[in-house]
PDB file of C-alpha atoms in Angstrom:
ATOM      1  CA  MET A  27      19.096  -3.756   8.858  1.00 96.00           C
ATOM      2  CA  ILE A  28      16.126  -2.462   6.865  1.00 98.00           C
ATOM      3  CA  LYS A  29      14.203  -5.433   5.481  1.00 98.00           C
ATOM      4  CA  ILE A  30      12.167  -5.522   2.267  1.00 98.00           C
ATOM      5  CA  ALA A  31       9.463  -8.024   1.356  1.00 98.00           C
ATOM      6  CA  PHE A  32       9.769  -9.381  -2.167  1.00 98.00           C
ATOM      7  CA  ASP A  33       9.154 -12.609  -4.027  1.00 98.00           C
ATOM      8  CA  PRO A  34       9.336 -13.287  -7.785  1.00 97.00           C
ATOM      9  CA  ILE A  35       5.650 -14.234  -7.637  1.00 98.00           C
ATOM     10  CA  TYR A  36       4.880 -10.518  -7.248  1.00 98.00           C
ATOM     11  CA  ALA A  37       5.466 -10.122 -11.005  1.00 96.00           C
ATOM     12  CA  HIS A  38       2.410 -12.135 -12.018  1.00 96.00           C
ATOM     13  CA  GLU A  39       1.929 -12.842 -15.715  1.00 93.00           C
ATOM     14  CA  LEU A  40      -1.095 -11.066 -17.169  1.00 93.00           C
ATOM     15  CA  PRO A  41      -2.808 -11.161 -20.575  1.00 91.00           C
ATOM     16  CA  GLU A  42      -1.017  -9.185 -23.277  1.00 89.00           C
ATOM     17  CA  ASN A  43      -1.734  -5.426 -23.241  1.00 89.00           C
ATOM     18  CA  HIS A  44      -3.228  -5.538 -19.750  1.00 93.00           C
ATOM     19  CA  ARG A  45      -3.180  -2.016 -18.303  1.00 91.00           C
ATOM     20  CA  PHE A  46      -1.714  -2.985 -14.922  1.00 95.00           C
ATOM     21  CA  PRO A  47       2.096  -2.421 -14.969  1.00 95.00           C
ATOM     22  CA  MET A  48       3.102  -5.735 -13.384  1.00 96.00           C
ATOM     23  CA  LEU A  49       6.627  -5.346 -14.786  1.00 96.00           C
ATOM     24  CA  LYS A  50       7.441  -2.798 -12.082  1.00 97.00           C
ATOM     25  CA  TYR A  51       7.719  -5.573  -9.499  1.00 98.00           C
ATOM     26  CA  GLU A  52      10.691  -6.991 -11.399  1.00 97.00           C
ATOM     27  CA  LEU A  53      12.305  -3.662 -12.180  1.00 98.00           C
ATOM     28  CA  ILE A  54      12.157  -1.993  -8.752  1.00 98.00           C
ATOM     29  CA  PRO A  55      14.265  -4.522  -6.803  1.00 98.00           C
ATOM     30  CA  ALA A  56      16.586  -4.921  -9.804  1.00 98.00           C
ATOM     31  CA  GLN A  57      17.217  -1.163  -9.921  1.00 98.00           C
ATOM     32  CA  LEU A  58      17.737  -0.877  -6.163  1.00 98.00           C
ATOM     33  CA  LEU A  59      20.287  -3.678  -6.244  1.00 98.00           C
ATOM     34  CA  HIS A  60      22.006  -2.358  -9.393  1.00 98.00           C
ATOM     35  CA  GLU A  61      22.576   1.104  -7.938  1.00 98.00           C
ATOM     36  CA  GLY A  62      23.598  -0.204  -4.506  1.00 98.00           C
ATOM     37  CA  THR A  63      20.733   1.409  -2.584  1.00 98.00           C
ATOM     38  CA  CYS A  64      19.795  -2.025  -1.268  1.00 98.00           C
ATOM     39  CA  HIS A  65      21.697  -5.272  -0.866  1.00 98.00           C
ATOM     40  CA  PRO A  66      20.528  -8.868  -1.434  1.00 98.00           C
ATOM     41  CA  GLU A  67      20.458  -9.716   2.277  1.00 98.00           C
ATOM     42  CA  GLN A  68      17.853  -7.000   2.874  1.00 98.00           C
ATOM     43  CA  PHE A  69      15.230  -8.795   0.779  1.00 98.00           C
ATOM     44  CA  PHE A  70      13.143 -11.571   2.274  1.00 98.00           C
ATOM     45  CA  SER A  71      10.600 -13.872   0.657  1.00 98.00           C
ATOM     46  CA  PRO A  72       7.392 -14.171   2.718  1.00 98.00           C
ATOM     47  CA  LYS A  73       5.390 -17.339   3.153  1.00 98.00           C
ATOM     48  CA  SER A  74       1.630 -17.419   2.538  1.00 98.00           C
ATOM     49  CA  CYS A  75      -0.660 -15.710   5.003  1.00 98.00           C
ATOM     50  CA  THR A  76      -2.789 -18.215   6.892  1.00 98.00           C
ATOM     51  CA  LYS A  77      -6.536 -18.544   6.621  1.00 98.00           C
ATOM     52  CA  ASP A  78      -7.075 -17.753  10.290  1.00 98.00           C
ATOM     53  CA  VAL A  79      -5.289 -14.412  10.014  1.00 98.00           C
ATOM     54  CA  ILE A  80      -7.189 -13.421   6.877  1.00 98.00           C
ATOM     55  CA  LEU A  81     -10.513 -14.242   8.506  1.00 98.00           C
ATOM     56  CA  TRP A  82      -9.888 -11.616  11.189  1.00 98.00           C
ATOM     57  CA  THR A  83     -10.573  -9.157   8.360  1.00 98.00           C
ATOM     58  CA  HIS A  84     -12.264 -10.841   5.373  1.00 98.00           C
ATOM     59  CA  ASP A  85     -15.413 -12.958   5.096  1.00 98.00           C
ATOM     60  CA  ALA A  86     -15.058 -16.729   4.956  1.00 98.00           C
ATOM     61  CA  GLU A  87     -17.330 -17.032   1.912  1.00 98.00           C
ATOM     62  CA  TYR A  88     -15.205 -14.568  -0.060  1.00 98.00           C
ATOM     63  CA  LEU A  89     -11.952 -16.283   0.902  1.00 98.00           C
ATOM     64  CA  THR A  90     -13.421 -19.624  -0.169  1.00 98.00           C
ATOM     65  CA  LYS A  91     -14.313 -18.155  -3.565  1.00 98.00           C
ATOM     66  CA  LEU A  92     -10.739 -16.954  -4.008  1.00 97.00           C
ATOM     67  CA  VAL A  93      -9.169 -20.242  -2.994  1.00 97.00           C
ATOM     68  CA  ASP A  94     -11.635 -22.398  -4.957  1.00 97.00           C
ATOM     69  CA  GLN A  95     -11.417 -20.215  -8.068  1.00 96.00           C
ATOM     70  CA  SER A  96     -15.181 -19.703  -8.024  1.00 97.00           C
ATOM     71  CA  LEU A  97     -15.413 -15.953  -8.540  1.00 97.00           C
ATOM     72  CA  SER A  98     -18.045 -15.003 -11.087  1.00 97.00           C
ATOM     73  CA  ALA A  99     -17.137 -13.204 -14.301  1.00 96.00           C
ATOM     74  CA  SER A 100     -18.479  -9.937 -12.876  1.00 97.00           C
ATOM     75  CA  GLU A 101     -16.462 -10.383  -9.674  1.00 97.00           C
ATOM     76  CA  GLN A 102     -13.323 -10.908 -11.734  1.00 97.00           C
ATOM     77  CA  ARG A 103     -14.073  -7.800 -13.816  1.00 96.00           C
ATOM     78  CA  ARG A 104     -14.465  -5.756 -10.646  1.00 97.00           C
ATOM     79  CA  ILE A 105     -11.042  -6.918  -9.477  1.00 98.00           C
ATOM     80  CA  GLY A 106      -9.476  -6.414 -12.902  1.00 97.00           C
ATOM     81  CA  PHE A 107      -7.460  -9.648 -13.003  1.00 96.00           C
ATOM     82  CA  PRO A 108      -8.496 -13.063 -14.364  1.00 95.00           C
ATOM     83  CA  GLN A 109      -8.646 -15.514 -11.477  1.00 95.00           C
ATOM     84  CA  SER A 110      -5.981 -18.168 -11.106  1.00 96.00           C
ATOM     85  CA  GLU A 111      -4.455 -20.251  -8.356  1.00 97.00           C
ATOM     86  CA  LEU A 112      -1.146 -18.454  -8.816  1.00 97.00           C
ATOM     87  CA  LEU A 113      -2.784 -15.022  -8.469  1.00 97.00           C
ATOM     88  CA  VAL A 114      -4.332 -15.996  -5.131  1.00 98.00           C
ATOM     89  CA  ARG A 115      -1.050 -17.442  -3.889  1.00 98.00           C
ATOM     90  CA  ARG A 116       0.626 -14.174  -4.910  1.00 98.00           C
ATOM     91  CA  GLU A 117      -1.882 -12.203  -2.859  1.00 98.00           C
ATOM     92  CA  LEU A 118      -1.391 -14.416   0.191  1.00 98.00           C
ATOM     93  CA  ILE A 119       2.374 -13.949  -0.033  1.00 98.00           C
ATOM     94  CA  ILE A 120       2.111 -10.163  -0.477  1.00 98.00           C
ATOM     95  CA  THR A 121      -0.189  -9.959   2.542  1.00 98.00           C
ATOM     96  CA  GLN A 122       2.224 -11.959   4.674  1.00 98.00           C
ATOM     97  CA  GLY A 123       4.988  -9.672   3.467  1.00 98.00           C
ATOM     98  CA  THR A 124       3.213  -6.684   4.993  1.00 98.00           C
ATOM     99  CA  ILE A 125       2.667  -8.594   8.248  1.00 98.00           C
ATOM    100  CA  ASP A 126       6.300  -9.691   8.413  1.00 98.00           C
ATOM    101  CA  ALA A 127       7.372  -6.140   7.691  1.00 98.00           C
ATOM    102  CA  CYS A 128       5.594  -5.049  10.871  1.00 98.00           C
ATOM    103  CA  HIS A 129       7.978  -7.128  12.979  1.00 98.00           C
ATOM    104  CA  PHE A 130      10.995  -5.748  11.117  1.00 98.00           C
ATOM    105  CA  ALA A 131       9.737  -2.158  11.471  1.00 98.00           C
ATOM    106  CA  LEU A 132       9.426  -2.616  15.215  1.00 98.00           C
ATOM    107  CA  GLU A 133      13.141  -3.490  15.225  1.00 98.00           C
ATOM    108  CA  SER A 134      14.598  -0.991  12.751  1.00 97.00           C
ATOM    109  CA  GLY A 135      11.988   1.777  12.462  1.00 98.00           C
ATOM    110  CA  VAL A 136      10.930   0.994   8.902  1.00 98.00           C
ATOM    111  CA  SER A 137      10.256  -1.943   6.615  1.00 98.00           C
ATOM    112  CA  LEU A 138       8.935  -1.985   3.071  1.00 99.00           C
ATOM    113  CA  ASN A 139       6.949  -4.274   0.818  1.00 98.00           C
ATOM    114  CA  VAL A 140       7.709  -4.098  -2.910  1.00 98.00           C
ATOM    115  CA  ALA A 141       3.993  -4.735  -3.496  1.00 98.00           C
ATOM    116  CA  GLY A 142       0.935  -4.330  -1.254  1.00 98.00           C
ATOM    117  CA  GLY A 143      -1.211  -1.331  -0.525  1.00 98.00           C
ATOM    118  CA  THR A 144      -4.253  -3.226  -1.792  1.00 98.00           C
ATOM    119  CA  HIS A 145      -6.702  -0.748  -0.305  1.00 98.00           C
ATOM    120  CA  HIS A 146      -9.711  -1.411  -2.561  1.00 98.00           C
ATOM    121  CA  ALA A 147     -10.385  -4.889  -1.131  1.00 98.00           C
ATOM    122  CA  PHE A 148     -13.488  -5.149   1.070  1.00 98.00           C
ATOM    123  CA  ALA A 149     -14.512  -7.836   3.542  1.00 98.00           C
ATOM    124  CA  ASP A 150     -16.616  -9.656   0.956  1.00 98.00           C
ATOM    125  CA  ARG A 151     -15.118  -8.654  -2.389  1.00 98.00           C
ATOM    126  CA  GLY A 152     -12.126  -7.383  -4.270  1.00 98.00           C
ATOM    127  CA  GLU A 153     -11.945  -4.533  -6.726  1.00 98.00           C
ATOM    128  CA  GLY A 154      -9.486  -2.178  -8.387  1.00 97.00           C
ATOM    129  CA  PHE A 155      -6.641  -4.741  -8.736  1.00 97.00           C
ATOM    130  CA  CYS A 156      -6.991  -5.647  -5.042  1.00 98.00           C
ATOM    131  CA  LEU A 157      -8.014  -9.074  -3.697  1.00 98.00           C
ATOM    132  CA  LEU A 158      -7.063  -8.910  -0.005  1.00 98.00           C
ATOM    133  CA  ASN A 159      -6.506  -5.762   2.025  1.00 98.00           C
ATOM    134  CA  ASP A 160      -2.978  -6.209   3.340  1.00 98.00           C
ATOM    135  CA  MET A 161      -2.872  -3.117   5.559  1.00 98.00           C
ATOM    136  CA  ALA A 162      -6.223  -3.849   7.205  1.00 98.00           C
ATOM    137  CA  ILE A 163      -5.157  -7.461   7.771  1.00 98.00           C
ATOM    138  CA  ALA A 164      -1.804  -6.365   9.196  1.00 99.00           C
ATOM    139  CA  SER A 165      -3.496  -3.777  11.416  1.00 98.00           C
ATOM    140  CA  ASN A 166      -5.755  -6.436  12.903  1.00 98.00           C
ATOM    141  CA  TYR A 167      -2.732  -8.693  13.324  1.00 98.00           C
ATOM    142  CA  LEU A 168      -0.857  -6.028  15.293  1.00 98.00           C
ATOM    143  CA  LEU A 169      -3.851  -5.368  17.521  1.00 98.00           C
ATOM    144  CA  LYS A 170      -4.573  -9.069  18.124  1.00 98.00           C
ATOM    145  CA  HIS A 171      -0.975  -9.658  19.149  1.00 98.00           C
ATOM    146  CA  GLN A 172      -0.828  -6.447  21.213  1.00 98.00           C
ATOM    147  CA  LEU A 173       2.092  -5.171  19.152  1.00 98.00           C
ATOM    148  CA  ALA A 174       0.411  -1.779  18.721  1.00 98.00           C
ATOM    149  CA  SER A 175      -2.323   0.078  20.574  1.00 98.00           C
ATOM    150  CA  LYS A 176      -3.056   2.915  18.117  1.00 98.00           C
ATOM    151  CA  ILE A 177      -2.394   2.667  14.390  1.00 99.00           C
ATOM    152  CA  LEU A 178      -2.440   5.411  11.774  1.00 99.00           C
ATOM    153  CA  ILE A 179      -2.896   4.452   8.126  1.00 99.00           C
ATOM    154  CA  VAL A 180      -1.535   7.180   5.852  1.00 99.00           C
ATOM    155  CA  ASP A 181      -2.955   6.461   2.408  1.00 98.00           C
ATOM    156  CA  LEU A 182      -1.462   8.817  -0.181  1.00 98.00           C
ATOM    157  CA  ASP A 183      -2.423   6.834  -3.266  1.00 98.00           C
ATOM    158  CA  VAL A 184      -4.391   8.997  -5.710  1.00 98.00           C
ATOM    159  CA  HIS A 185      -7.411   6.713  -5.255  1.00 98.00           C
ATOM    160  CA  GLN A 186      -9.358   6.657  -2.011  1.00 98.00           C
ATOM    161  CA  GLY A 187      -8.714   3.682   0.258  1.00 98.00           C
ATOM    162  CA  ASN A 188     -12.361   2.693   0.175  1.00 98.00           C
ATOM    163  CA  GLY A 189     -11.877  -0.917   1.231  1.00 98.00           C
ATOM    164  CA  THR A 190      -9.636   0.085   4.127  1.00 98.00           C
ATOM    165  CA  ALA A 191     -12.152   2.676   5.316  1.00 98.00           C
ATOM    166  CA  SER A 192     -14.971   0.134   5.218  1.00 98.00           C
ATOM    167  CA  LEU A 193     -13.046  -2.674   6.906  1.00 98.00           C
ATOM    168  CA  LEU A 194     -11.802  -0.518   9.782  1.00 98.00           C
ATOM    169  CA  GLN A 195     -14.756   1.821  10.259  1.00 98.00           C
ATOM    170  CA  ASN A 196     -15.656   0.243  13.613  1.00 97.00           C
ATOM    171  CA  GLU A 197     -12.094  -0.162  14.875  1.00 98.00           C
ATOM    172  CA  SER A 198     -11.338   2.882  17.028  1.00 98.00           C
ATOM    173  CA  ARG A 199      -7.716   1.823  17.495  1.00 98.00           C
ATOM    174  CA  VAL A 200      -6.992   2.385  13.791  1.00 98.00           C
ATOM    175  CA  PHE A 201      -7.266   5.866  12.281  1.00 98.00           C
ATOM    176  CA  THR A 202      -7.657   5.854   8.499  1.00 98.00           C
ATOM    177  CA  PHE A 203      -6.422   8.917   6.592  1.00 99.00           C
ATOM    178  CA  SER A 204      -6.819   9.058   2.810  1.00 98.00           C
ATOM    179  CA  MET A 205      -5.727  11.987   0.617  1.00 98.00           C
ATOM    180  CA  HIS A 206      -6.855  11.342  -2.939  1.00 98.00           C
ATOM    181  CA  GLY A 207      -8.383  12.702  -6.109  1.00 98.00           C
ATOM    182  CA  ALA A 208     -11.906  13.872  -5.271  1.00 98.00           C
ATOM    183  CA  THR A 209     -13.418  12.922  -8.634  1.00 96.00           C
ATOM    184  CA  ASN A 210     -11.246   9.885  -9.296  1.00 97.00           C
ATOM    185  CA  TYR A 211     -11.960   6.190  -8.798  1.00 96.00           C
ATOM    186  CA  PRO A 212     -13.679   4.880  -6.726  1.00 96.00           C
ATOM    187  CA  PHE A 213     -16.645   6.978  -7.726  1.00 91.00           C
ATOM    188  CA  HIS A 214     -18.533   5.998  -4.576  1.00 95.00           C
ATOM    189  CA  LYS A 215     -16.278   6.929  -1.668  1.00 97.00           C
ATOM    190  CA  GLU A 216     -16.416   5.262   1.717  1.00 98.00           C
ATOM    191  CA  LYS A 217     -15.896   7.296   4.901  1.00 98.00           C
ATOM    192  CA  SER A 218     -12.362   7.210   6.266  1.00 98.00           C
ATOM    193  CA  ASP A 219     -11.654   8.789   9.636  1.00 98.00           C
ATOM    194  CA  LEU A 220     -10.222  11.637   7.586  1.00 98.00           C
ATOM    195  CA  ASP A 221     -10.685  12.091   3.840  1.00 98.00           C
ATOM    196  CA  ILE A 222      -9.123  14.915   1.864  1.00 98.00           C
ATOM    197  CA  GLY A 223     -10.341  15.063  -1.719  1.00 98.00           C
ATOM    198  CA  LEU A 224      -8.083  16.928  -4.124  1.00 98.00           C
ATOM    199  CA  SER A 225      -9.273  18.749  -7.225  1.00 98.00           C
ATOM    200  CA  ASP A 226      -8.134  17.571 -10.641  1.00 98.00           C
ATOM    201  CA  GLY A 227      -4.887  19.303 -11.570  1.00 98.00           C
ATOM    202  CA  THR A 228      -3.714  19.876  -7.992  1.00 98.00           C
ATOM    203  CA  ASP A 229      -0.012  20.747  -8.211  1.00 98.00           C
ATOM    204  CA  GLY A 230       2.859  19.647  -6.014  1.00 98.00           C
ATOM    205  CA  VAL A 231       3.098  22.857  -3.986  1.00 98.00           C
ATOM    206  CA  THR A 232      -0.572  22.637  -3.029  1.00 98.00           C
ATOM    207  CA  TYR A 233      -0.349  18.907  -2.391  1.00 98.00           C
ATOM    208  CA  LEU A 234       2.642  19.227  -0.072  1.00 98.00           C
ATOM    209  CA  SER A 235       1.121  22.207   1.724  1.00 98.00           C
ATOM    210  CA  ILE A 236      -2.057  20.265   2.531  1.00 98.00           C
ATOM    211  CA  LEU A 237      -0.036  17.275   3.715  1.00 98.00           C
ATOM    212  CA  ALA A 238       2.161  19.526   5.892  1.00 98.00           C
ATOM    213  CA  GLU A 239      -0.939  21.037   7.499  1.00 98.00           C
ATOM    214  CA  THR A 240      -2.560  17.670   8.108  1.00 98.00           C
ATOM    215  CA  LEU A 241      -0.167  14.877   8.995  1.00 98.00           C
ATOM    216  CA  PRO A 242       1.699  16.500  11.926  1.00 98.00           C
ATOM    217  CA  ARG A 243      -1.659  17.365  13.484  1.00 98.00           C
ATOM    218  CA  LEU A 244      -2.901  13.802  13.080  1.00 98.00           C
ATOM    219  CA  ILE A 245       0.196  12.425  14.748  1.00 98.00           C
ATOM    220  CA  LYS A 246      -0.170  14.921  17.596  1.00 98.00           C
ATOM    221  CA  ASP A 247      -3.881  14.255  18.106  1.00 98.00           C
ATOM    222  CA  GLU A 248      -4.014  10.502  17.529  1.00 98.00           C
ATOM    223  CA  LYS A 249      -0.649   9.617  19.078  1.00 98.00           C
ATOM    224  CA  PRO A 250      -0.130   6.477  16.971  1.00 98.00           C
ATOM    225  CA  ASP A 251       2.490   3.942  17.989  1.00 98.00           C
ATOM    226  CA  PHE A 252       2.532   2.406  14.517  1.00 99.00           C
ATOM    227  CA  ILE A 253       2.050   3.816  11.002  1.00 99.00           C
ATOM    228  CA  PHE A 254       1.243   2.175   7.687  1.00 99.00           C
ATOM    229  CA  TYR A 255       2.203   4.323   4.706  1.00 99.00           C
ATOM    230  CA  LEU A 256       0.686   3.647   1.298  1.00 98.00           C
ATOM    231  CA  SER A 257       3.040   5.506  -1.044  1.00 98.00           C
ATOM    232  CA  GLY A 258       1.199   5.348  -4.360  1.00 98.00           C
ATOM    233  CA  VAL A 259       2.977   7.152  -7.196  1.00 98.00           C
ATOM    234  CA  ASP A 260      -0.190   7.624  -9.239  1.00 98.00           C
ATOM    235  CA  ILE A 261      -0.194  11.225  -7.965  1.00 98.00           C
ATOM    236  CA  LEU A 262       2.356  12.005 -10.707  1.00 98.00           C
ATOM    237  CA  ALA A 263       1.387  14.377 -13.491  1.00 98.00           C
ATOM    238  CA  THR A 264       2.501  11.684 -15.950  1.00 98.00           C
ATOM    239  CA  ASP A 265       0.041   9.135 -14.545  1.00 97.00           C
ATOM    240  CA  LYS A 266      -2.702   8.192 -16.991  1.00 95.00           C
ATOM    241  CA  LEU A 267      -5.199   7.485 -14.178  1.00 95.00           C
ATOM    242  CA  GLY A 268      -4.137  10.135 -11.670  1.00 96.00           C
ATOM    243  CA  ARG A 269      -5.479  13.534 -12.815  1.00 97.00           C
ATOM    244  CA  LEU A 270      -3.114  15.439 -10.510  1.00 98.00           C
ATOM    245  CA  SER A 271      -0.114  17.573 -11.516  1.00 98.00           C
ATOM    246  CA  VAL A 272       2.531  16.491  -9.022  1.00 98.00           C
ATOM    247  CA  SER A 273       6.139  16.339 -10.235  1.00 98.00           C
ATOM    248  CA  LEU A 274       8.597  13.527  -9.571  1.00 98.00           C
ATOM    249  CA  ALA A 275      10.545  15.853  -7.249  1.00 98.00           C
ATOM    250  CA  ASP A 276       7.412  16.710  -5.273  1.00 98.00           C
ATOM    251  CA  CYS A 277       6.443  13.047  -5.016  1.00 98.00           C
ATOM    252  CA  LYS A 278       9.890  12.409  -3.554  1.00 98.00           C
ATOM    253  CA  GLU A 279       9.438  15.325  -1.141  1.00 98.00           C
ATOM    254  CA  ARG A 280       6.150  13.772  -0.012  1.00 98.00           C
ATOM    255  CA  ASP A 281       7.990  10.587   0.960  1.00 98.00           C
ATOM    256  CA  ARG A 282      10.718  12.605   2.653  1.00 98.00           C
ATOM    257  CA  PHE A 283       8.142  14.454   4.737  1.00 98.00           C
ATOM    258  CA  VAL A 284       6.347  11.290   5.855  1.00 98.00           C
ATOM    259  CA  PHE A 285       9.585   9.556   6.809  1.00 98.00           C
ATOM    260  CA  SER A 286      10.875  12.634   8.637  1.00 98.00           C
ATOM    261  CA  LEU A 287       7.778  12.686  10.855  1.00 98.00           C
ATOM    262  CA  CYS A 288       7.990   8.961  11.569  1.00 98.00           C
ATOM    263  CA  LYS A 289      11.655   9.325  12.467  1.00 98.00           C
ATOM    264  CA  GLN A 290      11.118  12.463  14.531  1.00 98.00           C
ATOM    265  CA  HIS A 291       8.342  10.860  16.580  1.00 98.00           C
ATOM    266  CA  GLU A 292      10.033   7.436  16.702  1.00 98.00           C
ATOM    267  CA  ILE A 293       6.998   5.699  15.203  1.00 98.00           C
ATOM    268  CA  PRO A 294       7.655   2.438  13.334  1.00 98.00           C
ATOM    269  CA  VAL A 295       6.389   2.592   9.751  1.00 98.00           C
ATOM    270  CA  VAL A 296       5.586  -0.093   7.195  1.00 99.00           C
ATOM    271  CA  VAL A 297       5.478   1.013   3.578  1.00 98.00           C
ATOM    272  CA  ALA A 298       3.542  -0.613   0.758  1.00 98.00           C
ATOM    273  CA  LEU A 299       3.802   0.785  -2.739  1.00 96.00           C
ATOM    274  CA  GLY A 300       0.252   1.058  -4.042  1.00 95.00           C
ATOM    275  CA  GLY A 301      -0.500   2.284  -7.546  1.00 97.00           C
ATOM    276  CA  GLY A 302       1.350   3.913 -10.414  1.00 97.00           C
ATOM    277  CA  TYR A 303       0.171   3.987 -14.019  1.00 97.00           C
ATOM    278  CA  SER A 304       2.433   6.354 -15.952  1.00 97.00           C
ATOM    279  CA  PRO A 305       2.735   5.234 -19.602  1.00 96.00           C
ATOM    280  CA  ASP A 306       6.522   5.105 -19.349  1.00 97.00           C
ATOM    281  CA  ILE A 307       7.454   2.360 -16.871  1.00 97.00           C
ATOM    282  CA  LYS A 308      10.659   4.287 -16.086  1.00 98.00           C
ATOM    283  CA  ASP A 309       8.622   7.053 -14.426  1.00 98.00           C
ATOM    284  CA  ILE A 310       6.862   4.514 -12.206  1.00 98.00           C
ATOM    285  CA  VAL A 311      10.052   2.717 -11.224  1.00 98.00           C
ATOM    286  CA  GLU A 312      11.983   5.915 -10.496  1.00 98.00           C
ATOM    287  CA  ALA A 313       9.232   7.300  -8.265  1.00 98.00           C
ATOM    288  CA  HIS A 314       8.895   4.037  -6.332  1.00 98.00           C
ATOM    289  CA  CYS A 315      12.682   3.682  -6.008  1.00 98.00           C
ATOM    290  CA  ASN A 316      12.810   7.158  -4.496  1.00 98.00           C
ATOM    291  CA  THR A 317      10.683   5.842  -1.636  1.00 98.00           C
ATOM    292  CA  PHE A 318      13.247   3.127  -0.912  1.00 98.00           C
ATOM    293  CA  ARG A 319      16.174   5.541  -1.263  1.00 98.00           C
ATOM    294  CA  LEU A 320      14.674   7.894   1.288  1.00 98.00           C
ATOM    295  CA  ALA A 321      13.830   5.077   3.682  1.00 98.00           C
ATOM    296  CA  MET A 322      17.478   4.027   3.578  1.00 98.00           C
ATOM    297  CA  ASP A 323      18.620   7.627   4.115  1.00 97.00           C
ATOM    298  CA  PHE A 324      16.403   8.169   7.147  1.00 97.00           C
ATOM    299  CA  PHE A 325      16.597   4.824   8.907  1.00 97.00           C
ATOM    300  CA  SER A 326      19.916   3.165   8.014  1.00 90.00           C
TER     301      SER A 326
END
């Protein structure tokens, strides 16, 4: 059975008119259940990630600031969320969801987290709506427990995975691949193992062609035995922060291509959703739900 990490805490209450579309975390599981793509028994509620596991990746001083609610005003602005005890607990639960999903993916080939993909979090700070870097933490968890020997992170959010690149730059057993908008946030890019910067206005045909040239080669060369897939839907033409011109159909084809390679090569994959900022929440939810629909098609 394909398992999906979700807890109601994912839909954290934010100040009115906040630009982050937190509502999607309620709507995505509701839509998947309504249409019958997923069933209630597939969803699991993670516990909180432990301090010891987080400290394999993040600095103790930073974690203390999060837990003690002692982030400065500028640190909170960089993250984009006002600090609260509930927000930190949410992040700990999301992170554990990605870790738990690793175990489920090893059993069934795929597992998904309704949130996660918090790739802008660094060892000593958060930014860009990211407090803790769930995929870096989960990668270190897999390596520590000898559950994987070579990991490939496929980051297809429109924004570069700068925190992930920084956190894993000295870990040769994890290959970081980020395909993102070249001129988009973050404006100072870190160095992933492979970065592909896309021009503003890149269309779906070009996007899919570049991915088709790149990802099979990476799998052949790196021979990963585990993949993390960050399936951000901020590549959509409708996205107010994205700057690309990728259609909903092409975004779905992107997911199909990634899953087909994972299935073909029998590589377990954990999916976290990443960003999506289209003005109409329906566009965000539909694109994210497509990821789940395809996962069910390929791995059920």
